[in-house]
């Protein structure tokens, strides 16, 4: 039996998506990786930055530099489930 679904990575990959991003895609990438709304990640960044006096704000540009950008032809994460499988 052959499968027509595109090949998927065997594990979740932490990457900055090329779509669904506001600045650099860090919050969107973290949201996809942890399966939470990217808006929640953005709010957590903002609150943590205020609470720590700006120190947590340094994490964003560091992650921007370290997180690779998602290839343009990569499927969106989380991968859609096949309703006919199972």
mmCIF file of N, CA and C in Angstrom:
data_model
loop_
_atom_site.group_PDB
_atom_site.id
_atom_site.type_symbol
_atom_site.label_atom_id
_atom_site.label_comp_id
_atom_site.label_asym_id
_atom_site.label_seq_id
_atom_site.Cartn_x
_atom_site.Cartn_y
_atom_site.Cartn_z
ATOM 1 N N UNK A 1 0.838 -1.163 0.000
ATOM 2 C CA UNK A 1 0.000 0.000 0.000
ATOM 3 C C UNK A 1 0.890 1.236 0.000
ATOM 4 N N UNK A 2 0.627 2.178 -0.844
ATOM 5 C CA UNK A 2 1.425 3.389 -0.915
ATOM 6 C C UNK A 2 0.694 4.538 -0.246
ATOM 7 N N UNK A 3 1.463 5.447 0.273
ATOM 8 C CA UNK A 3 0.901 6.602 0.967
ATOM 9 C C UNK A 3 1.064 7.839 0.095
ATOM 10 N N UNK A 4 0.047 8.683 0.086
ATOM 11 C CA UNK A 4 0.112 9.915 -0.704
ATOM 12 C C UNK A 4 0.396 11.132 0.163
ATOM 13 N N UNK A 5 0.581 10.932 1.472
ATOM 14 C CA UNK A 5 0.877 12.053 2.351
ATOM 15 C C UNK A 5 2.335 12.449 2.198
ATOM 16 N N UNK A 6 2.643 13.741 2.337
ATOM 17 C CA UNK A 6 4.036 14.165 2.201
ATOM 18 C C UNK A 6 4.864 13.635 3.365
ATOM 19 N N UNK A 7 6.145 13.404 3.147
ATOM 20 C CA UNK A 7 6.990 12.892 4.227
ATOM 21 C C UNK A 7 7.103 13.929 5.341
ATOM 22 N N UNK A 8 7.129 13.439 6.574
ATOM 23 C CA UNK A 8 7.224 14.311 7.737
ATOM 24 C C UNK A 8 8.484 13.971 8.514
ATOM 25 N N UNK A 9 8.998 14.959 9.202
ATOM 26 C CA UNK A 9 10.138 14.698 10.072
ATOM 27 C C UNK A 9 9.681 13.785 11.195
ATOM 28 N N UNK A 10 10.530 12.884 11.662
ATOM 29 C CA UNK A 10 10.123 11.957 12.723
ATOM 30 C C UNK A 10 9.974 12.645 14.085
ATOM 31 N N UNK A 11 10.274 13.915 14.158
ATOM 32 C CA UNK A 11 10.192 14.646 15.414
ATOM 33 C C UNK A 11 9.781 16.095 15.121
ATOM 34 N N UNK A 12 9.291 16.767 16.149
ATOM 35 C CA UNK A 12 8.941 18.180 15.992
ATOM 36 C C UNK A 12 10.221 18.990 15.848
ATOM 37 N N UNK A 13 10.158 19.994 15.007
ATOM 38 C CA UNK A 13 11.318 20.847 14.802
ATOM 39 C C UNK A 13 10.989 22.269 15.221
ATOM 40 N N UNK A 14 11.853 22.860 16.018
ATOM 41 C CA UNK A 14 11.675 24.233 16.462
ATOM 42 C C UNK A 14 12.246 25.152 15.392
ATOM 43 N N UNK A 15 11.353 25.768 14.632
ATOM 44 C CA UNK A 15 11.756 26.643 13.532
ATOM 45 C C UNK A 15 10.868 27.866 13.491
ATOM 46 N N UNK A 16 11.383 28.940 12.901
ATOM 47 C CA UNK A 16 10.596 30.153 12.709
ATOM 48 C C UNK A 16 9.831 30.024 11.402
ATOM 49 N N UNK A 17 8.497 30.040 11.442
ATOM 50 C CA UNK A 17 7.734 29.889 10.206
ATOM 51 C C UNK A 17 7.828 31.133 9.329
ATOM 52 N N UNK A 18 7.647 30.933 8.035
ATOM 53 C CA UNK A 18 7.659 32.067 7.104
ATOM 54 C C UNK A 18 6.296 32.730 7.030
ATOM 55 N N UNK A 19 5.269 32.059 7.519
ATOM 56 C CA UNK A 19 3.928 32.637 7.590
ATOM 57 C C UNK A 19 3.521 32.711 9.049
ATOM 58 N N UNK A 20 2.454 33.398 9.349
ATOM 59 C CA UNK A 20 1.928 33.499 10.717
ATOM 60 C C UNK A 20 2.974 34.069 11.668
ATOM 61 N N UNK A 21 3.594 35.173 11.287
ATOM 62 C CA UNK A 21 4.572 35.803 12.154
ATOM 63 C C UNK A 21 4.322 37.296 12.211
ATOM 64 N N UNK A 22 4.688 37.899 13.333
ATOM 65 C CA UNK A 22 4.510 39.337 13.494
ATOM 66 C C UNK A 22 5.835 40.081 13.321
ATOM 67 N N UNK A 23 6.880 39.623 13.969
ATOM 68 C CA UNK A 23 8.184 40.272 13.837
ATOM 69 C C UNK A 23 9.150 39.314 13.153
ATOM 70 N N UNK A 24 9.576 38.294 13.871
ATOM 71 C CA UNK A 24 10.558 37.366 13.318
ATOM 72 C C UNK A 24 10.059 35.934 13.279
ATOM 73 N N UNK A 25 8.932 35.661 13.917
ATOM 74 C CA UNK A 25 8.389 34.314 13.922
ATOM 75 C C UNK A 25 8.796 33.480 15.122
ATOM 76 N N UNK A 26 9.481 34.083 16.085
ATOM 77 C CA UNK A 26 9.928 33.334 17.258
ATOM 78 C C UNK A 26 8.733 32.845 18.066
ATOM 79 N N UNK A 27 7.806 33.733 18.381
ATOM 80 C CA UNK A 27 6.640 33.348 19.179
ATOM 81 C C UNK A 27 5.773 32.342 18.439
ATOM 82 N N UNK A 28 5.632 32.521 17.140
ATOM 83 C CA UNK A 28 4.847 31.575 16.348
ATOM 84 C C UNK A 28 5.511 30.209 16.316
ATOM 85 N N UNK A 29 6.821 30.175 16.173
ATOM 86 C CA UNK A 29 7.541 28.908 16.180
ATOM 87 C C UNK A 29 7.449 28.199 17.528
ATOM 88 N N UNK A 30 7.565 28.963 18.614
ATOM 89 C CA UNK A 30 7.430 28.363 19.944
ATOM 90 C C UNK A 30 6.000 27.873 20.170
ATOM 91 N N UNK A 31 5.029 28.648 19.695
ATOM 92 C CA UNK A 31 3.637 28.236 19.829
ATOM 93 C C UNK A 31 3.344 26.949 19.087
ATOM 94 N N UNK A 32 3.864 26.830 17.877
ATOM 95 C CA UNK A 32 3.670 25.594 17.112
ATOM 96 C C UNK A 32 4.364 24.416 17.788
ATOM 97 N N UNK A 33 5.562 24.654 18.303
ATOM 98 C CA UNK A 33 6.319 23.566 18.914
ATOM 99 C C UNK A 33 5.633 23.039 20.162
ATOM 100 N N UNK A 34 5.128 23.945 21.004
ATOM 101 C CA UNK A 34 4.483 23.540 22.251
ATOM 102 C C UNK A 34 2.972 23.419 22.131
ATOM 103 N N UNK A 35 2.421 23.559 20.935
ATOM 104 C CA UNK A 35 0.987 23.424 20.656
ATOM 105 C C UNK A 35 0.141 24.381 21.494
ATOM 106 N N UNK A 36 0.573 25.636 21.549
ATOM 107 C CA UNK A 36 -0.194 26.684 22.210
ATOM 108 C C UNK A 36 -0.362 27.844 21.234
ATOM 109 N N UNK A 37 -1.282 28.728 21.555
ATOM 110 C CA UNK A 37 -1.542 29.887 20.713
ATOM 111 C C UNK A 37 -0.329 30.826 20.740
ATOM 112 N N UNK A 38 0.160 31.264 19.572
ATOM 113 C CA UNK A 38 1.304 32.181 19.560
ATOM 114 C C UNK A 38 1.032 33.488 20.303
ATOM 115 N N UNK A 39 -0.228 33.901 20.377
ATOM 116 C CA UNK A 39 -0.557 35.115 21.127
ATOM 117 C C UNK A 39 -0.228 34.932 22.606
ATOM 118 N N UNK A 40 -0.475 33.751 23.136
ATOM 119 C CA UNK A 40 -0.138 33.457 24.525
ATOM 120 C C UNK A 40 1.373 33.547 24.735
ATOM 121 N N UNK A 41 2.138 33.056 23.802
ATOM 122 C CA UNK A 41 3.598 33.129 23.899
ATOM 123 C C UNK A 41 4.046 34.591 23.888
ATOM 124 N N UNK A 42 3.430 35.410 23.037
ATOM 125 C CA UNK A 42 3.778 36.832 22.974
ATOM 126 C C UNK A 42 3.454 37.535 24.285
ATOM 127 N N UNK A 43 2.306 37.210 24.882
ATOM 128 C CA UNK A 43 1.925 37.814 26.160
ATOM 129 C C UNK A 43 2.903 37.388 27.254
ATOM 130 N N UNK A 44 3.291 36.129 27.255
ATOM 131 C CA UNK A 44 4.255 35.643 28.255
ATOM 132 C C UNK A 44 5.593 36.366 28.096
ATOM 133 N N UNK A 45 6.032 36.569 26.852
ATOM 134 C CA UNK A 45 7.264 37.334 26.617
ATOM 135 C C UNK A 45 7.140 38.743 27.183
ATOM 136 N N UNK A 46 6.022 39.398 26.908
ATOM 137 C CA UNK A 46 5.831 40.776 27.359
ATOM 138 C C UNK A 46 5.802 40.863 28.884
ATOM 139 N N UNK A 47 5.061 39.985 29.525
ATOM 140 C CA UNK A 47 4.964 39.998 30.988
ATOM 141 C C UNK A 47 6.315 39.665 31.613
ATOM 142 N N UNK A 48 6.991 38.663 31.078
ATOM 143 C CA UNK A 48 8.299 38.286 31.618
ATOM 144 C C UNK A 48 9.310 39.419 31.453
ATOM 145 N N UNK A 49 9.217 40.152 30.357
ATOM 146 C CA UNK A 49 10.114 41.286 30.142
ATOM 147 C C UNK A 49 9.860 42.379 31.171
ATOM 148 N N UNK A 50 8.585 42.653 31.449
ATOM 149 C CA UNK A 50 8.251 43.669 32.454
ATOM 150 C C UNK A 50 8.661 43.234 33.860
ATOM 151 N N UNK A 51 8.416 41.977 34.190
ATOM 152 C CA UNK A 51 8.707 41.476 35.537
ATOM 153 C C UNK A 51 10.205 41.434 35.803
ATOM 154 N N UNK A 52 10.990 41.078 34.810
ATOM 155 C CA UNK A 52 12.442 40.952 35.004
ATOM 156 C C UNK A 52 13.201 42.238 34.683
ATOM 157 N N UNK A 53 12.486 43.307 34.453
ATOM 158 C CA UNK A 53 13.150 44.577 34.170
ATOM 159 C C UNK A 53 13.847 44.608 32.818
ATOM 160 N N UNK A 54 13.345 43.847 31.862
ATOM 161 C CA UNK A 54 13.892 43.852 30.509
ATOM 162 C C UNK A 54 14.863 42.736 30.201
ATOM 163 N N UNK A 55 15.274 42.006 31.202
ATOM 164 C CA UNK A 55 16.258 40.932 30.976
ATOM 165 C C UNK A 55 15.668 39.825 30.105
ATOM 166 N N UNK A 56 14.410 39.465 30.344
ATOM 167 C CA UNK A 56 13.781 38.407 29.541
ATOM 168 C C UNK A 56 13.613 38.847 28.089
ATOM 169 N N UNK A 57 13.580 40.137 27.853
ATOM 170 C CA UNK A 57 13.481 40.644 26.484
ATOM 171 C C UNK A 57 14.711 40.325 25.648
ATOM 172 N N UNK A 58 15.812 40.033 26.294
ATOM 173 C CA UNK A 58 17.027 39.646 25.568
ATOM 174 C C UNK A 58 16.897 38.257 24.946
ATOM 175 N N UNK A 59 15.981 37.443 25.482
ATOM 176 C CA UNK A 59 15.811 36.085 24.958
ATOM 177 C C UNK A 59 15.271 36.116 23.533
ATOM 178 N N UNK A 60 14.431 37.095 23.218
ATOM 179 C CA UNK A 60 13.815 37.137 21.887
ATOM 180 C C UNK A 60 14.855 37.302 20.775
ATOM 181 N N UNK A 61 15.721 38.309 20.818
ATOM 182 C CA UNK A 61 16.709 38.408 19.728
ATOM 183 C C UNK A 61 17.698 37.244 19.704
ATOM 184 N N UNK A 62 17.965 36.662 20.864
ATOM 185 C CA UNK A 62 18.857 35.499 20.887
ATOM 186 C C UNK A 62 18.193 34.330 20.169
ATOM 187 N N UNK A 63 16.908 34.090 20.471
ATOM 188 C CA UNK A 63 16.195 33.001 19.785
ATOM 189 C C UNK A 63 16.020 33.307 18.304
ATOM 190 N N UNK A 64 15.832 34.581 17.957
ATOM 191 C CA UNK A 64 15.715 34.993 16.564
ATOM 192 C C UNK A 64 16.983 34.589 15.811
ATOM 193 N N UNK A 65 18.119 34.791 16.432
ATOM 194 C CA UNK A 65 19.391 34.446 15.815
ATOM 195 C C UNK A 65 19.620 32.939 15.753
ATOM 196 N N UNK A 66 19.223 32.209 16.819
ATOM 197 C CA UNK A 66 19.520 30.781 16.905
ATOM 198 C C UNK A 66 18.509 29.870 16.212
ATOM 199 N N UNK A 67 17.234 30.270 16.159
ATOM 200 C CA UNK A 67 16.208 29.410 15.549
ATOM 201 C C UNK A 67 16.299 29.482 14.032
ATOM 202 N N UNK A 68 16.422 28.342 13.360
ATOM 203 C CA UNK A 68 16.472 28.384 11.895
ATOM 204 C C UNK A 68 15.099 28.713 11.317
ATOM 205 N N UNK A 69 15.112 29.324 10.148
ATOM 206 C CA UNK A 69 13.859 29.643 9.471
ATOM 207 C C UNK A 69 13.339 28.394 8.765
ATOM 208 N N UNK A 70 12.043 28.225 8.822
ATOM 209 C CA UNK A 70 11.403 27.074 8.196
ATOM 210 C C UNK A 70 11.521 27.172 6.670
ATOM 211 N N UNK A 71 11.840 26.086 5.988
ATOM 212 C CA UNK A 71 11.879 26.128 4.528
ATOM 213 C C UNK A 71 10.503 26.470 3.962
ATOM 214 N N UNK A 72 10.483 27.122 2.828
ATOM 215 C CA UNK A 72 9.220 27.577 2.229
ATOM 216 C C UNK A 72 8.307 26.406 1.870
ATOM 217 N N UNK A 73 8.859 25.247 1.535
ATOM 218 C CA UNK A 73 8.029 24.111 1.125
ATOM 219 C C UNK A 73 7.704 23.168 2.287
ATOM 220 N N UNK A 74 8.064 23.543 3.509
ATOM 221 C CA UNK A 74 7.798 22.685 4.666
ATOM 222 C C UNK A 74 6.314 22.725 5.023
ATOM 223 N N UNK A 75 5.760 21.579 5.432
ATOM 224 C CA UNK A 75 4.360 21.580 5.856
ATOM 225 C C UNK A 75 4.206 22.311 7.182
ATOM 226 N N UNK A 76 3.046 22.887 7.390
ATOM 227 C CA UNK A 76 2.789 23.595 8.639
ATOM 228 C C UNK A 76 2.771 22.618 9.796
ATOM 229 N N UNK A 77 3.259 23.059 10.927
ATOM 230 C CA UNK A 77 3.233 22.233 12.122
ATOM 231 C C UNK A 77 2.177 22.792 13.033
ATOM 232 N N UNK A 78 1.351 22.046 13.681
ATOM 233 C CA UNK A 78 1.355 20.592 13.667
ATOM 234 C C UNK A 78 0.797 20.055 12.363
ATOM 235 N N UNK A 79 1.303 18.916 11.974
ATOM 236 C CA UNK A 79 0.891 18.332 10.714
ATOM 237 C C UNK A 79 -0.591 17.947 10.799
ATOM 238 N N UNK A 80 -1.334 18.197 9.733
ATOM 239 C CA UNK A 80 -2.752 17.810 9.768
ATOM 240 C C UNK A 80 -2.902 16.298 9.853
ATOM 241 N N UNK A 81 -3.869 15.864 10.586
ATOM 242 C CA UNK A 81 -4.089 14.432 10.733
ATOM 243 C C UNK A 81 -4.942 13.930 9.581
ATOM 244 N N UNK A 82 -4.739 12.697 9.206
ATOM 245 C CA UNK A 82 -5.492 12.079 8.123
ATOM 246 C C UNK A 82 -6.744 11.452 8.718
ATOM 247 N N UNK A 83 -7.947 11.958 8.377
ATOM 248 C CA UNK A 83 -9.161 11.396 8.976
ATOM 249 C C UNK A 83 -9.462 9.971 8.529
ATOM 250 N N UNK A 84 -8.853 9.502 7.431
ATOM 251 C CA UNK A 84 -9.112 8.155 6.960
ATOM 252 C C UNK A 84 -8.183 7.140 7.606
ATOM 253 N N UNK A 85 -7.145 7.607 8.276
ATOM 254 C CA UNK A 85 -6.199 6.688 8.906
ATOM 255 C C UNK A 85 -6.738 6.213 10.252
ATOM 256 N N UNK A 86 -6.367 5.005 10.598
ATOM 257 C CA UNK A 86 -6.648 4.536 11.929
ATOM 258 C C UNK A 86 -7.844 3.711 11.999
#
